[in-house]
PDB file of C-alpha atoms in Angstrom:
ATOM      1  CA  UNK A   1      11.884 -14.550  -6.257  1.00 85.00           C
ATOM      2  CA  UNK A   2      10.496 -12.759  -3.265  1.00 90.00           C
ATOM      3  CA  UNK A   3       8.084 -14.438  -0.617  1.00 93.00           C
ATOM      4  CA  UNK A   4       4.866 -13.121   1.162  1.00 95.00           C
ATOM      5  CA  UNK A   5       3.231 -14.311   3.417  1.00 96.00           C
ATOM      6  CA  UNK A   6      -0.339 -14.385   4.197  1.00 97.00           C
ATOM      7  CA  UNK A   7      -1.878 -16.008   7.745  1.00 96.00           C
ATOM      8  CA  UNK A   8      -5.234 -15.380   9.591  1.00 94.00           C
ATOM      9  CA  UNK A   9      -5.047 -15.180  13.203  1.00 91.00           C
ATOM     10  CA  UNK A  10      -7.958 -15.309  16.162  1.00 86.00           C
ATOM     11  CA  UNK A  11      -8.190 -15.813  19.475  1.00 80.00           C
ATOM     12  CA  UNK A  12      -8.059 -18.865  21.555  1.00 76.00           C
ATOM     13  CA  UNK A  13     -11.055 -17.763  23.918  1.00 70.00           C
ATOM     14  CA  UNK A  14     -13.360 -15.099  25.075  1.00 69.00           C
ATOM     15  CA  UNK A  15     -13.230 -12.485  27.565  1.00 70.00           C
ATOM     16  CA  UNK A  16      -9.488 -12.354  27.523  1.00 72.00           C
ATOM     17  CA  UNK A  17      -7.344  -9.385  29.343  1.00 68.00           C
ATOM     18  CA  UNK A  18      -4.571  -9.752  27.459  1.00 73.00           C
ATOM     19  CA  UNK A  19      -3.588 -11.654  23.717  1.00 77.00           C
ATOM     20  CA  UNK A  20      -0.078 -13.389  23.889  1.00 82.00           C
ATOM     21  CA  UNK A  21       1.680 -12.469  20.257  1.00 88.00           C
ATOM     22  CA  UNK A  22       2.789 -14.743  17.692  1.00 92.00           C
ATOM     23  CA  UNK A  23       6.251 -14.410  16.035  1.00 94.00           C
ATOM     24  CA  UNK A  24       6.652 -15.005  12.619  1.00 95.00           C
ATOM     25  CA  UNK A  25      10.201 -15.549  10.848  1.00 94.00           C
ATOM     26  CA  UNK A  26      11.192 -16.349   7.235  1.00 91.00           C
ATOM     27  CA  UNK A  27      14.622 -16.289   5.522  1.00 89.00           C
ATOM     28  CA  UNK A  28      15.285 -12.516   5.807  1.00 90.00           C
ATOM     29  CA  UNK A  29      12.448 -10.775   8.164  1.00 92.00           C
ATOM     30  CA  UNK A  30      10.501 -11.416  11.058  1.00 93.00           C
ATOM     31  CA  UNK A  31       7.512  -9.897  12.363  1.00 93.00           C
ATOM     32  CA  UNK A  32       5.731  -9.639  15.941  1.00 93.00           C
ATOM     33  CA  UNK A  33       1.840 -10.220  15.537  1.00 92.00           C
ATOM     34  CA  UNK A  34      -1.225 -10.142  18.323  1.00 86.00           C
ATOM     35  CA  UNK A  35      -4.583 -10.212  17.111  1.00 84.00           C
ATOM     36  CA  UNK A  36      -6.408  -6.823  17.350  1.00 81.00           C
ATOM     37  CA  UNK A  37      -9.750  -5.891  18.604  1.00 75.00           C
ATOM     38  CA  UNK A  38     -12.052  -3.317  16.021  1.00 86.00           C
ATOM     39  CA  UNK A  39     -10.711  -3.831  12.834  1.00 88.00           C
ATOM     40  CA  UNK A  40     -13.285  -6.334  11.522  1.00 84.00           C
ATOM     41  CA  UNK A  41     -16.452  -8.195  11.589  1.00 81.00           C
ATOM     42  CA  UNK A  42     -14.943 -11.278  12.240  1.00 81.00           C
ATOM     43  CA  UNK A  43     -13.353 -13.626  15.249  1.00 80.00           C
ATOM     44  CA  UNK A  44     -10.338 -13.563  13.173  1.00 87.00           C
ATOM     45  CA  UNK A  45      -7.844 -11.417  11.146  1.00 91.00           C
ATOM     46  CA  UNK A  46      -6.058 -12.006   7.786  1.00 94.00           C
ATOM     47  CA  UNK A  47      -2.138 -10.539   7.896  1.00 96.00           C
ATOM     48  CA  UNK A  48       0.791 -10.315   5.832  1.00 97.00           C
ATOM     49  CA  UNK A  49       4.239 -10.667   5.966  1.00 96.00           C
ATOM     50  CA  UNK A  50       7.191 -10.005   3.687  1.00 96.00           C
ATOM     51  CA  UNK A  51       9.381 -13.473   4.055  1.00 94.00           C
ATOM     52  CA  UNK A  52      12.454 -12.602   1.890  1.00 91.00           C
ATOM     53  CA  UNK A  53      14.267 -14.362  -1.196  1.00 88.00           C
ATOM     54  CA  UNK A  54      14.825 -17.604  -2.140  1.00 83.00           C
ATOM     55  CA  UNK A  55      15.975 -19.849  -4.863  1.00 80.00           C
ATOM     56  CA  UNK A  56      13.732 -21.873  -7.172  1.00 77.00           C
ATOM     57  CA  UNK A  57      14.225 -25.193  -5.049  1.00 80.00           C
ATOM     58  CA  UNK A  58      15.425 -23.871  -2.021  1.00 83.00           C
ATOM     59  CA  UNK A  59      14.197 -25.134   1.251  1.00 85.00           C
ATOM     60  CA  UNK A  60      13.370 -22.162   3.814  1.00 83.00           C
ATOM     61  CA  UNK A  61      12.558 -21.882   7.104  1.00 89.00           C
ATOM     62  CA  UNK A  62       9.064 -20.976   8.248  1.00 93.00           C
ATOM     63  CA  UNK A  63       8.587 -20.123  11.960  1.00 95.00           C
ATOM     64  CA  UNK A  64       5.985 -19.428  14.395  1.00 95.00           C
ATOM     65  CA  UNK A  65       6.276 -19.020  17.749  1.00 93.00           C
ATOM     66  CA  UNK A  66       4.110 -18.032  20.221  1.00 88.00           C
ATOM     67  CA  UNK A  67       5.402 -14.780  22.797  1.00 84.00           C
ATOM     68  CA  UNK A  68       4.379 -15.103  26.310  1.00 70.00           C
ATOM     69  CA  UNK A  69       2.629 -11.864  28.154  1.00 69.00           C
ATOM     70  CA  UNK A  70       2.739 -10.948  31.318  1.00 68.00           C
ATOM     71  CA  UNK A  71      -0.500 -11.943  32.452  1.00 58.00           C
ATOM     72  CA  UNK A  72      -2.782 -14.751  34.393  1.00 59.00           C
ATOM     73  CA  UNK A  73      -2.264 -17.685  32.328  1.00 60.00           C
ATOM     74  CA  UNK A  74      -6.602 -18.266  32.524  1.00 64.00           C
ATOM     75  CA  UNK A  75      -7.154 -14.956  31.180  1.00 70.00           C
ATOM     76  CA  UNK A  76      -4.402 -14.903  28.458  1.00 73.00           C
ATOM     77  CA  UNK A  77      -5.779 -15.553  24.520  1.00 77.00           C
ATOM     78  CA  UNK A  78      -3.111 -17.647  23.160  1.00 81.00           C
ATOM     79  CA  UNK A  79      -3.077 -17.267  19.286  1.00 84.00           C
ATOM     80  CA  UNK A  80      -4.987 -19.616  16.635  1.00 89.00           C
ATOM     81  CA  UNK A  81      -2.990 -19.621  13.234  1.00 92.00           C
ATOM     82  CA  UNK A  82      -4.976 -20.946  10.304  1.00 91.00           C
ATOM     83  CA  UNK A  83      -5.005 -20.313   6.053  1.00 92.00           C
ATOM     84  CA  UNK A  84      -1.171 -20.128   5.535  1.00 94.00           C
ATOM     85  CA  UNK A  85      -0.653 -18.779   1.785  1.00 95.00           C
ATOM     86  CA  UNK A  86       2.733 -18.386   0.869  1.00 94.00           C
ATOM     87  CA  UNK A  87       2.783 -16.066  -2.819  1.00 93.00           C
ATOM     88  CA  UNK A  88       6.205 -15.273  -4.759  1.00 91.00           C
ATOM     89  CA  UNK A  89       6.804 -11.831  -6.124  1.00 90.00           C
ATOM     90  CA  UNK A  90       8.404 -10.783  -9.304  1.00 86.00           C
ATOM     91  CA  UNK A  91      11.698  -7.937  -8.830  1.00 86.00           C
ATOM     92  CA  UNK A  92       9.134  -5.336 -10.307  1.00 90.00           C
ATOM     93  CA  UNK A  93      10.186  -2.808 -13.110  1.00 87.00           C
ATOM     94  CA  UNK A  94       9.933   0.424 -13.421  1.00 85.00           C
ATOM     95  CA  UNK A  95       7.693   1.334 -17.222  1.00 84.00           C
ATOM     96  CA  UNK A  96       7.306   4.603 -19.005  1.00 84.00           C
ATOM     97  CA  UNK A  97       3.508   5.348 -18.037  1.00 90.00           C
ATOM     98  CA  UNK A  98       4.792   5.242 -14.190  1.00 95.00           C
ATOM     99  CA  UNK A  99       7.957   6.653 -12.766  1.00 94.00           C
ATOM    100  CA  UNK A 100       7.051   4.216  -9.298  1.00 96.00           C
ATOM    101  CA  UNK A 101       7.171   1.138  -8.344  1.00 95.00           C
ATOM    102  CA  UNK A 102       3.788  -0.568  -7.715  1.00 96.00           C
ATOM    103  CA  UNK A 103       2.212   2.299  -7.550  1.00 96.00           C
ATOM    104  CA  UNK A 104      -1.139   0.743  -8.161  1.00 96.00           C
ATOM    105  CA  UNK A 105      -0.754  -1.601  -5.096  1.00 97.00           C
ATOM    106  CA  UNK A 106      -1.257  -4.746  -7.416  1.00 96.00           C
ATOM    107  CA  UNK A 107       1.941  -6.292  -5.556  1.00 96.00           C
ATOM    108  CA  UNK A 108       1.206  -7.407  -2.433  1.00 96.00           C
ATOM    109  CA  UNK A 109      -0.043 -10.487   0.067  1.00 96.00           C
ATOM    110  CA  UNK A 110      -2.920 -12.689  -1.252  1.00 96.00           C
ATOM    111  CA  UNK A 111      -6.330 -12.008  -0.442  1.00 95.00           C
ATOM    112  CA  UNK A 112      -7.853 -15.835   1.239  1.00 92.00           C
ATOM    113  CA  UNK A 113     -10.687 -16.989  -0.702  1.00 88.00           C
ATOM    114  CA  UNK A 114     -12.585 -17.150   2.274  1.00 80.00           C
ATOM    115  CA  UNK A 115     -11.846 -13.533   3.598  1.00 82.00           C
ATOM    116  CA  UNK A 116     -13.899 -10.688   3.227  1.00 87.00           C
ATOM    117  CA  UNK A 117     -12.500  -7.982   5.575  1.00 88.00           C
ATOM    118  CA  UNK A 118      -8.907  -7.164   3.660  1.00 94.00           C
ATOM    119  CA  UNK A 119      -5.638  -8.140   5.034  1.00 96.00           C
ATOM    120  CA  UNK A 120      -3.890  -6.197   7.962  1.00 96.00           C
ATOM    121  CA  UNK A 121       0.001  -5.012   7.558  1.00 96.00           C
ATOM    122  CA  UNK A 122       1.746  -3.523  10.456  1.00 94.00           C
ATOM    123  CA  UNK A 123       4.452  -1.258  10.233  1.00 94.00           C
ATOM    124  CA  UNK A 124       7.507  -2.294   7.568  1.00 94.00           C
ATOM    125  CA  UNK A 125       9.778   0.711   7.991  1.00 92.00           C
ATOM    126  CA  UNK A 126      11.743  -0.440   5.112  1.00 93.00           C
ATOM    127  CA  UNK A 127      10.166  -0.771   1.844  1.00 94.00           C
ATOM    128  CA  UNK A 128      12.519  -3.396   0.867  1.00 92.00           C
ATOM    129  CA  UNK A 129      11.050  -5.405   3.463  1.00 93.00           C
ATOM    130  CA  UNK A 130       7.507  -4.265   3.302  1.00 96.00           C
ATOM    131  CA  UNK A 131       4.614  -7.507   2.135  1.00 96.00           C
ATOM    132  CA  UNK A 132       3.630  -3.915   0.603  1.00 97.00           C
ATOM    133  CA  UNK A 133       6.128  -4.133  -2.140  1.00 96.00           C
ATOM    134  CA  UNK A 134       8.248  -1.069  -2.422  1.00 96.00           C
ATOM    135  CA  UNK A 135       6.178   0.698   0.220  1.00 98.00           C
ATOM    136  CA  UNK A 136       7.026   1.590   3.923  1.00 97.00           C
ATOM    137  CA  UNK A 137       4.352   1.246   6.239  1.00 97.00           C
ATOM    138  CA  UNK A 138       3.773   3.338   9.393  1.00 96.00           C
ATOM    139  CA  UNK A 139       0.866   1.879  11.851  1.00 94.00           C
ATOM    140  CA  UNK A 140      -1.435  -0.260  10.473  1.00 94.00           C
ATOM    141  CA  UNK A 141      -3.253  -0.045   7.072  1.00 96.00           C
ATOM    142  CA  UNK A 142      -5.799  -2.770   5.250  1.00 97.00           C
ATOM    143  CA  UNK A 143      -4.650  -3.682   2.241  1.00 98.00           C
ATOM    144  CA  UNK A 144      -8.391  -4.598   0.395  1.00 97.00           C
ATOM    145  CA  UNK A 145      -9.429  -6.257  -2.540  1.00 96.00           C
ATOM    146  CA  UNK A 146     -11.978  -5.392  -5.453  1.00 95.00           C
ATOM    147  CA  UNK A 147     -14.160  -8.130  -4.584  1.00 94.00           C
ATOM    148  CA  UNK A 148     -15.287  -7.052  -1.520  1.00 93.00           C
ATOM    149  CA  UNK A 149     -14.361  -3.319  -1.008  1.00 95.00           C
ATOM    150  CA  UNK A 150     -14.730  -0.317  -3.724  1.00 96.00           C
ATOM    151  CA  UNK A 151     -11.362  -0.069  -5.197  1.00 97.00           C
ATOM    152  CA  UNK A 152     -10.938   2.759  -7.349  1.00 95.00           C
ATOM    153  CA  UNK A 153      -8.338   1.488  -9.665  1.00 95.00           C
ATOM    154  CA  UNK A 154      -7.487  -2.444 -10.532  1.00 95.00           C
ATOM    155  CA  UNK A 155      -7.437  -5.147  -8.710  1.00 96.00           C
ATOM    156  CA  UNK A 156      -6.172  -3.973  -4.993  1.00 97.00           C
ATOM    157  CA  UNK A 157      -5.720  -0.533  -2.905  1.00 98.00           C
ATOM    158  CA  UNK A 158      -5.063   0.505   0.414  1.00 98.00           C
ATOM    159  CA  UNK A 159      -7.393   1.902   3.069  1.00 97.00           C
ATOM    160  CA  UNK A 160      -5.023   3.649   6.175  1.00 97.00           C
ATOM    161  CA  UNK A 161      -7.176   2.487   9.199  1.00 95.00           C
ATOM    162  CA  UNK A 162      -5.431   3.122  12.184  1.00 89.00           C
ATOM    163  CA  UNK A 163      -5.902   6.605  12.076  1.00 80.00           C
ATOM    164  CA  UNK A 164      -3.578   9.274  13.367  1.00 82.00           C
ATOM    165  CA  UNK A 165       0.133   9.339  11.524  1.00 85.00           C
ATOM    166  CA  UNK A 166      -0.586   6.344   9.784  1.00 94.00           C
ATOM    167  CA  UNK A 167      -0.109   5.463   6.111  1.00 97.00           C
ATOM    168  CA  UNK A 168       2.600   4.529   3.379  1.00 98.00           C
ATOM    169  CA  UNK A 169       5.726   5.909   2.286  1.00 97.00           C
ATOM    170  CA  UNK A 170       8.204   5.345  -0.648  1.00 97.00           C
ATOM    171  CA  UNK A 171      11.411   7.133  -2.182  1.00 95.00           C
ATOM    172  CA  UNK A 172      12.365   7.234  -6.058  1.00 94.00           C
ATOM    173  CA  UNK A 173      15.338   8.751  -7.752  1.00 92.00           C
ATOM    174  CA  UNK A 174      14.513  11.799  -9.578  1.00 92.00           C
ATOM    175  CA  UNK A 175      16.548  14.226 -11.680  1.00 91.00           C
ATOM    176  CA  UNK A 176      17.725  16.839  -9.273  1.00 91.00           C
ATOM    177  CA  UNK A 177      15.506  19.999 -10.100  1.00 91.00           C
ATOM    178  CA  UNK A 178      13.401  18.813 -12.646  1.00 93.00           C
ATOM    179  CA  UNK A 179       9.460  19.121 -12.495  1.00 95.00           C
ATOM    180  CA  UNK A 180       7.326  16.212 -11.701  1.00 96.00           C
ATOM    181  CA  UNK A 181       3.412  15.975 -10.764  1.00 97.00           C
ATOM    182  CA  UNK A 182       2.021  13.552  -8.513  1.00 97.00           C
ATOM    183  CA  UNK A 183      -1.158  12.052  -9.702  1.00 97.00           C
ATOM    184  CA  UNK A 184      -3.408   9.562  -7.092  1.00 98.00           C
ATOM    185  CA  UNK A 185      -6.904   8.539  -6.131  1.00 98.00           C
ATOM    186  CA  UNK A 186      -8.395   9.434  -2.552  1.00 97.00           C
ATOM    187  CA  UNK A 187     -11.349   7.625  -1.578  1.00 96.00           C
ATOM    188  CA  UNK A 188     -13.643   5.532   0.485  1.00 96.00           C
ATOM    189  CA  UNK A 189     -14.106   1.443   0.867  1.00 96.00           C
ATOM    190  CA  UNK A 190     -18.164   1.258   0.453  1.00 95.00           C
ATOM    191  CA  UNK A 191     -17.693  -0.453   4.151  1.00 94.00           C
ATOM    192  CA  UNK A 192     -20.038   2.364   5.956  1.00 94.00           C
ATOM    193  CA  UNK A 193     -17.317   4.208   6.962  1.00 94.00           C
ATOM    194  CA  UNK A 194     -18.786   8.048   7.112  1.00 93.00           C
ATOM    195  CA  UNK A 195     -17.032  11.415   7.745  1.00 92.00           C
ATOM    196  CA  UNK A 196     -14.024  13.617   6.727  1.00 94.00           C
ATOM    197  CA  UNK A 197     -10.641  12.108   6.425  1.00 94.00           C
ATOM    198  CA  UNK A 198      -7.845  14.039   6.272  1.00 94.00           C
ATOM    199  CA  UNK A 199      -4.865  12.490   4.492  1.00 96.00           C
ATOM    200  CA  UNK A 200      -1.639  14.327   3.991  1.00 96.00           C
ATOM    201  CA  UNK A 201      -0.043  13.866   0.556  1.00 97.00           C
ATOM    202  CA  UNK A 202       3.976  14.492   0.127  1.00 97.00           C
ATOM    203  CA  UNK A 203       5.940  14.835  -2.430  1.00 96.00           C
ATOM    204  CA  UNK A 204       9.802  16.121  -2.560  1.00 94.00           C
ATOM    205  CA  UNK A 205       9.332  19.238  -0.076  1.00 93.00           C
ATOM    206  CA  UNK A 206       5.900  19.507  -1.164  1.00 96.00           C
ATOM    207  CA  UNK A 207       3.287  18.464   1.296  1.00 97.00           C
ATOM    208  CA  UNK A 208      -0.173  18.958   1.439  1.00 97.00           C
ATOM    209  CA  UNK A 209      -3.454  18.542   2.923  1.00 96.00           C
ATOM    210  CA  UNK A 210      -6.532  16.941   1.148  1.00 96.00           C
ATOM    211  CA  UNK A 211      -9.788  16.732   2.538  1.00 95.00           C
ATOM    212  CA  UNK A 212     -12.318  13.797   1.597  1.00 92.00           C
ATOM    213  CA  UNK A 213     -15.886  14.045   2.586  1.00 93.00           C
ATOM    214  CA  UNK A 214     -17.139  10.242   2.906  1.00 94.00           C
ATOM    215  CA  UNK A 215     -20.872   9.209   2.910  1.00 92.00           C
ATOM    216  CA  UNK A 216     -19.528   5.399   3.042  1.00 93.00           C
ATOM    217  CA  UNK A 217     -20.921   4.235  -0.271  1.00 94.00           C
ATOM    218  CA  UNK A 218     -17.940   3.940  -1.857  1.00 95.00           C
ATOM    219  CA  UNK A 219     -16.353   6.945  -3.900  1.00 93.00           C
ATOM    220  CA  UNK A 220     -12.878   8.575  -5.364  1.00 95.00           C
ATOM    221  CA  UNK A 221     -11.697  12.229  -6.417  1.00 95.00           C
ATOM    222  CA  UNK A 222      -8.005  12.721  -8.637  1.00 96.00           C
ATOM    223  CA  UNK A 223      -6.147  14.772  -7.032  1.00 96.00           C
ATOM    224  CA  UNK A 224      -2.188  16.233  -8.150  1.00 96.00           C
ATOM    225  CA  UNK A 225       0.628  17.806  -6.732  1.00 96.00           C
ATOM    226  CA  UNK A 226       3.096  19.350  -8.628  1.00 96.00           C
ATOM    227  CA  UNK A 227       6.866  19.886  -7.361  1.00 96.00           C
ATOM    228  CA  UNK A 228      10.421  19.689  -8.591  1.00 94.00           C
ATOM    229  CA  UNK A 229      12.806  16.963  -7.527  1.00 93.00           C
ATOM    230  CA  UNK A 230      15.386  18.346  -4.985  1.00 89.00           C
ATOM    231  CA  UNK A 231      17.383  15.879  -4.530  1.00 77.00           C
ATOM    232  CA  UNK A 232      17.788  12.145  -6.055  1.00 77.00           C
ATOM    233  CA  UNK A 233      15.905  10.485  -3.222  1.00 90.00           C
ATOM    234  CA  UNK A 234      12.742  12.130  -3.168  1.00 95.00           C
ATOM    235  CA  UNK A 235      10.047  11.082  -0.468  1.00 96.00           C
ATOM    236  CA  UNK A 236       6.246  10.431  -1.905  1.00 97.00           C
ATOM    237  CA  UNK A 237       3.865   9.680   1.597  1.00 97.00           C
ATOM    238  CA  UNK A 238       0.606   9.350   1.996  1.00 98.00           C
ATOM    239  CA  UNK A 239      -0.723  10.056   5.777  1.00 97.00           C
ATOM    240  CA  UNK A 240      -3.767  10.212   7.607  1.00 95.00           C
ATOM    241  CA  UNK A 241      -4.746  12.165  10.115  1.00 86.00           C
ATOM    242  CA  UNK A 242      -8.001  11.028  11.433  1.00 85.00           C
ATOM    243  CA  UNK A 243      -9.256   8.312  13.199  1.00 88.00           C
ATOM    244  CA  UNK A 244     -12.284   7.183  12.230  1.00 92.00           C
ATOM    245  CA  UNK A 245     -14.759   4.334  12.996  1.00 92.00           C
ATOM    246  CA  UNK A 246     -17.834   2.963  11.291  1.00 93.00           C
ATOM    247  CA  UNK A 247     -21.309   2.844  13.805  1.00 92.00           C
ATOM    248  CA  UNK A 248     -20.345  -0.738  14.415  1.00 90.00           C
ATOM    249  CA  UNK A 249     -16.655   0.883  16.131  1.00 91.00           C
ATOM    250  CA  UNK A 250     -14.630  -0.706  13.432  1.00 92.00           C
ATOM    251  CA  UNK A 251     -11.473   0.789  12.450  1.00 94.00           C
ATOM    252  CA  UNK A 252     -11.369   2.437   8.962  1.00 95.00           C
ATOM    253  CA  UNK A 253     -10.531   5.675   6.870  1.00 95.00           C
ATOM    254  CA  UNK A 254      -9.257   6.767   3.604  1.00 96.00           C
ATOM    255  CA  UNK A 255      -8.361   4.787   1.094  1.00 97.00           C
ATOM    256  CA  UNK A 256      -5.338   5.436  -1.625  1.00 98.00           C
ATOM    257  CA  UNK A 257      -4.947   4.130  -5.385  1.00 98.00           C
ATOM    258  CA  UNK A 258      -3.396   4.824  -8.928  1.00 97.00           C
ATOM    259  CA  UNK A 259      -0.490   6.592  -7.590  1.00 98.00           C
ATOM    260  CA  UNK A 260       1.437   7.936 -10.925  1.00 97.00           C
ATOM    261  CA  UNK A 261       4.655   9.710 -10.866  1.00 97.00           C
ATOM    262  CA  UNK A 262       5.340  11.731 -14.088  1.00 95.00           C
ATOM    263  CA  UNK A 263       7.811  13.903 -15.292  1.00 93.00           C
ATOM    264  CA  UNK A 264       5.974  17.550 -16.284  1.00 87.00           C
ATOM    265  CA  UNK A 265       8.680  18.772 -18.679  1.00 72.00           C
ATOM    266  CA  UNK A 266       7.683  19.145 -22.485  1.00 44.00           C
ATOM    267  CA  UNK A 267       9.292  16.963 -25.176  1.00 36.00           C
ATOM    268  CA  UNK A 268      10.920  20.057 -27.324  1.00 31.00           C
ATOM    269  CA  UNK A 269      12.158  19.034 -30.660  1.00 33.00           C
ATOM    270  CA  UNK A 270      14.684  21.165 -32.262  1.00 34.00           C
ATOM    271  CA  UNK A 271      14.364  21.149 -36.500  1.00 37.00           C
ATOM    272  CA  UNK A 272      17.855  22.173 -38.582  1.00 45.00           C
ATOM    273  CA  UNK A 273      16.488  24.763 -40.540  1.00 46.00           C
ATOM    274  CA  UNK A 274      17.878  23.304 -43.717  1.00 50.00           C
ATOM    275  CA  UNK A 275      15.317  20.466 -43.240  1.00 43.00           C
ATOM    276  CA  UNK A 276      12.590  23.259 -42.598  1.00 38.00           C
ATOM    277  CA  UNK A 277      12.969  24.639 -45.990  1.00 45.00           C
ATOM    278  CA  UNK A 278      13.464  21.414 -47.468  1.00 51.00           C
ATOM    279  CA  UNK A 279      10.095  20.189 -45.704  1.00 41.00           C
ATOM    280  CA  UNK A 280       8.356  23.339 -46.782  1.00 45.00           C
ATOM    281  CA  UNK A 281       9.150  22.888 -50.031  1.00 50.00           C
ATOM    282  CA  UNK A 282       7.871  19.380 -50.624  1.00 48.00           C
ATOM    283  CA  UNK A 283       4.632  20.678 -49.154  1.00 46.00           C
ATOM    284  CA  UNK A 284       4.365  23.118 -51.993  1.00 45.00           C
ATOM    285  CA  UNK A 285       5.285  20.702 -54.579  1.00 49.00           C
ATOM    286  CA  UNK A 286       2.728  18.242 -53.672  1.00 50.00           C
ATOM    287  CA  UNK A 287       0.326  20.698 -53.843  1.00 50.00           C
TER     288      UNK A 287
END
């Protein structure tokens, strides 16, 4: 089984000119985590963190620890941890109506009960060690759940928030050559986040731009790209290139669901034509 993480994290006082960072290890990853200013309502922040695998009775090794800052101890916000939820993941497999892996985003940290602003993940360059399962993350997105965000597809989605060359990346093994289309969901959260984001979709050598015009009350357009596979580790991204705040001067943008890899070829079926005449035929006889 695999193990992630989810923690919230605030601030241990006001008016602070610098937040000391909190290191978090498990078996096979560690992350470096400081509490972030504009990316919710709240005095505190949910996160997650990929933790690694373990055996069904195995005792691991959970650490925190905080990382000092180069700054006047009284004006320093040393880190409140709170809400530890520890989930186990499934090795996920790969079905016929989906060429990727998670590809809905269903995989990934728990949402608190108490939350209602999403949970942050920081960049995992490696999608192996991702709490994202099987997808990279560059900057910082919100992973967001249906219950308090508009989620276009299921139960979970992801909304790229910290703006400029931020988002999510994967690679799948294709047949070398072959036609594929790319089939996903652009959208917004319903969380008053207005304007035009800008996300760049890739897929194989094929990248382009999509514009989404946002009004902030929650909405989604399909969108597909269509390429051919040209080599067996193909590259699917998904990148935003706008920053974008709501009129309260939190941190959001565009968010990205139902991501479905297909293959475009035809099924062609090839009839002896023994059995054609034979076929033809029985269709007279019965009539």
């Amino acid at each position: 089984m695999e193990y992630i993480l989810t923690f919230t994290l605030a601030p241990d006082g006001q008016n602070c000119s610098a937040n000391a960072n909190i290191i978090v290890s498990g078996p096979d990853n560690q992350g470096i985590f400081s509490f972030k200013q504009h990316y919710g309502k709240q005095a505190w922040q949910s996160y997650g963190q990929y933790l690694g695998l373990a055996g069904q009775d195995e005792t691991v090794n959970l650490v925190f620890e905080s990382q000092a800052v180069e700054s006047d101890d009284n004006s320093t916000c040393w880190p409140v941890i709170d809400s530890l939820l520890v989930k186990a993941v499934e090795k996920l497999v790969q079905s016929r109506d989906n060429l990727l892996l998670n590809g809905g985003f269903e995989f990934g940290p728990e949402f608190l009960s108490n939350s209602t602003q999403g949970i942050l993940l920081d960049s995992a360059l490696s999608p192996v060690q991702s709490p994202l399962r099987q997808w990279a993350v560059v900057g910082t997105i919100k992973y967001i759940s249906s219950k308090h965000f508009f989620v276009p597809h299921g139960n979970a989605a992801v909304e790229i928030v910290s703006g400029i060359s931020a988002g999510i990346h994967t690679e799948v093994t294709l047949a070398e050559g072959s036609a594929y289309n790319l089939e996903f969901t652009l959208g917004d959260a319903n969380n008053a986040c207005e304007g035009d984001f800008i996300v760049e979709v890739q897929a194989g050598s094929v990248a382009q731009n999509f514009t989404i015009r946002s009004n902030g009350t929650g909405s989604a357009e399909k969108s597909l790209i269509k390429f051919k596979a040209g080599s067996r580790a193909t590259p699917i991204s998904f990148s935003s290139f706008t920053r974008s705040q709501t009129k309260d001067g939190i941190f959001c943008g565009p968010v990205v669901d139902n991501v479905v890899l297909l293959s475009s070829n035809g099924l062609i079926i090839i009839i002896n034509p023994n059995i054609l005449i034979s076929l033809l035929l029985l269709i007279v006889i019965l009539r």
